[in-house]
């Protein structure tokens, strides 16, 4: 059956209900440019989404050398043909007229001017060489993205760690997913998603902790909606201060005060233990640390948590009842936990919940520590963030030696005297002056990092040489010394891996504009110009294109948890996504779930990390880990609640929390250039609850300043059902499309939520806190009746719909969908 | 006054001064954000330890009450934070930070040894109350030690290898 839907107005499309234990029915979504009929498409080119961490498989429609639309891949395990709004419309940004088409360098007058590649690369190479001679490798840092491909991250990791020899390499995945990785390392000794998206098909209870799935991973939410519409639907638990779409579907909704997740989770664990919902056999066979946890949460009654979290004790009991009674429990965790106070400590308590209940390694008993960025998993595997490639342990000399063998360098070449430097520390080193060159690829820290006035000051320093590699002249690129025009998705080939370890191949469909180059080619060019050598004098980087880079990565991954040795471009081409580990002998078809039989990667000899103190972040030493966990079982780690570092005051009486929303993605570089997405959420807004708005004498559409101790944002107000005492700002509205809104020199209000956020991060995962700042709200101007520019379709649904026109996309937003396997 | 009361007094003093040192470091290094925030969290442990010691000390005839308010201190600390922010982009604060972390490590290690002494004495004297206090507070002191150690390890390569 073919039909069409306005997928701005109906973001999750039509339902295809299904029951527990049956496969998710296919539904193929197709969106083609206006006037392009399906039979006018010349080629369909295989790829997957990089606009969120679902990794939805899709085909790019090509005509006359241009991208003219997209279609979901019905055979794929992740999306079964469905696409989310960002997938359906986001591709149009590729063809924007303001793409960078030539390199730029800053000239003598301080202006960025066009040049050729040789000029730009020479400038980078001569600066890098000079710094290496004068100041050593610690003066050079790399800050990459969550949107490049595996081959690119791996090449970058080899080049930075063994070529330059710097410890300063991280991704913006630090903002989005480092807590997921850290929480998995703390509990299982190693990164790697335990569960599978297929667990949605089997679960009887789904608990979403700080995870606004309908907006961050709309296709996975379609799967949940289809279960909810089918026979014997799962019951949902939602933990979120806002009344999100999840909350509206939940059996129990807890809206805790920001920054109190650990207290809430400790109370839930208290109840699980008190009511004896513990799977004793599982705990005895597969874990260490239960007694300590039981002792720690003993005083954490629902009444105790109610006082801290400001939720009714009865609701906590109800939630615990739901979790305790589940037979197949699926939990998912995202930014409400990861970007909040005590991020890792809280995420680890969700792991503990699953260990206590024995909910691991079988269908429906799933644990998904989610990713925010789409290719975040690859930065982690490849060591382009705070890990060594292949989940190797920097504290384990044997692992470093093994990596040195793979790269044919001496172990001393690879910095491993301390953990790889995290992004915020790199910016600190730059601020301090010890880091003098920062190469930023595919990300936009001038909008995405906390406390933007500080970030602008750091990037604007004379002594810091900044290279920015991107598609557009972003807010960050405008501050750079050299700007390199990059090719993007659809214009280059590579692989990437989603949040449940599914690897997809993304093929080049069209040529990049002008002289833009694939990120891989840029890195390879740099490596060649720097003449990086291995220990025998041969070239350090031995590959020359995506497929040979992939083969090199496979050798690096061999024998490690993220083993790719069974994968190849040939296997992925034409087929569907495959979950690692995938090995030729043991798992040729990939691996749906980890920990189906014990927790092998926690063994002291193989684990990726010995863990950290959940409050202080201090590293656990190898000897200590060995005595704590000699056999390598899962570690149950207790954590005490610690009050947030910033607290409300009479001057700043509200908690400020920020978040991603349905129609925009990472600094809107692409989504802001897709007409349907930009029109659906054209501008920043602020949200208050009805009571809070009333107390402030404010109403829908009023223009307000949200003021924190760091800065201010000017936005129109949306009055929406959420908890009192909190103001919400959608993040990542910047300045490229509205330069006049930039904050003035004396600290006038801006447009980007991060003008206000605090520079503070979780001491364990080093993920910055974007959810727990404090603020006040001040009226600037009454509304003339115009409502806030916030969409009505999702979390920002107005409390009183009168006078607020519903968000629609119109004819250009119509998407056809075909249900059934014959979809393609 | 016997050895135990002497130790209680010395320990109380050491915890109070560790708290002060932690808060002082947090103020001086307002632009070293992790140190700034976590040192304040760690100071809370020392404050709690001192309060428990004062409480317990009472039973041994010791008067270890809190001395002095925090009024003028708060003002001074605000001034120091501002100054730290202004200085925060010069290279020298790196060396100052390492120095301060080293001092914190030593101070916390000193506290840890007192707890060790107290726990040993409590066992010999079969004093369950003291032993319970020592075994619940001492692990937190050790975590303070490890925290300083971790930061010294992480920061030294960058701060000590660059040109000064
Ligand atoms: S220390 Fe932890 S377990 Fe104990 S009361 Fe506090 S939060 Fe609960």
PDB file of C-alpha atoms and ligand atoms in Angstrom, chain A residues 262-263 266 295-300 304 639-641, ligand 1:
ATOM      1  CA  UNK A 262      21.857   9.393  41.339  1.00  0.00           C
ATOM      2  CA  UNK A 263      19.531   9.939  44.270  1.00  0.00           C
ATOM      3  CA  UNK A 266      19.678   4.802  44.338  1.00  0.00           C
ATOM      4  CA  UNK A 295      24.822  -1.216  52.010  1.00  0.00           C
ATOM      5  CA  UNK A 296      25.023   2.077  50.160  1.00  0.00           C
ATOM      6  CA  UNK A 297      21.426   2.204  49.017  1.00  0.00           C
ATOM      7  CA  UNK A 298      20.054   0.922  52.301  1.00  0.00           C
ATOM      8  CA  UNK A 299      19.191   4.434  53.565  1.00  0.00           C
ATOM      9  CA  UNK A 300      18.019   5.619  50.127  1.00  0.00           C
ATOM     10  CA  UNK A 304      14.594  10.179  51.088  1.00  0.00           C
ATOM     11  CA  UNK A 639      27.780   5.844  44.207  1.00  0.00           C
ATOM     12  CA  UNK A 640      26.721   8.378  46.778  1.00  0.00           C
ATOM     13  CA  UNK A 641      24.569  11.316  45.748  1.00  0.00           C
TER      14      UNK A 641
HETATM   15  S1  LIG C   1      25.753   7.600  50.326  1.00  0.00           S
HETATM   16 FE1  LIG C   1      24.765   6.938  48.442  1.00  0.00          FE
HETATM   17  S2  LIG C   1      23.705   5.212  49.068  1.00  0.00           S
HETATM   18 FE2  LIG C   1      24.200   6.276  50.895  1.00  0.00          FE
HETATM   19  S3  LIG C   1      22.532   7.620  51.360  1.00  0.00           S
HETATM   20 FE3  LIG C   1      23.906   8.769  50.139  1.00  0.00          FE
HETATM   21  S4  LIG C   1      23.224   8.427  48.076  1.00  0.00           S
HETATM   22 FE4  LIG C   1      22.287   6.886  49.266  1.00  0.00          FE
END
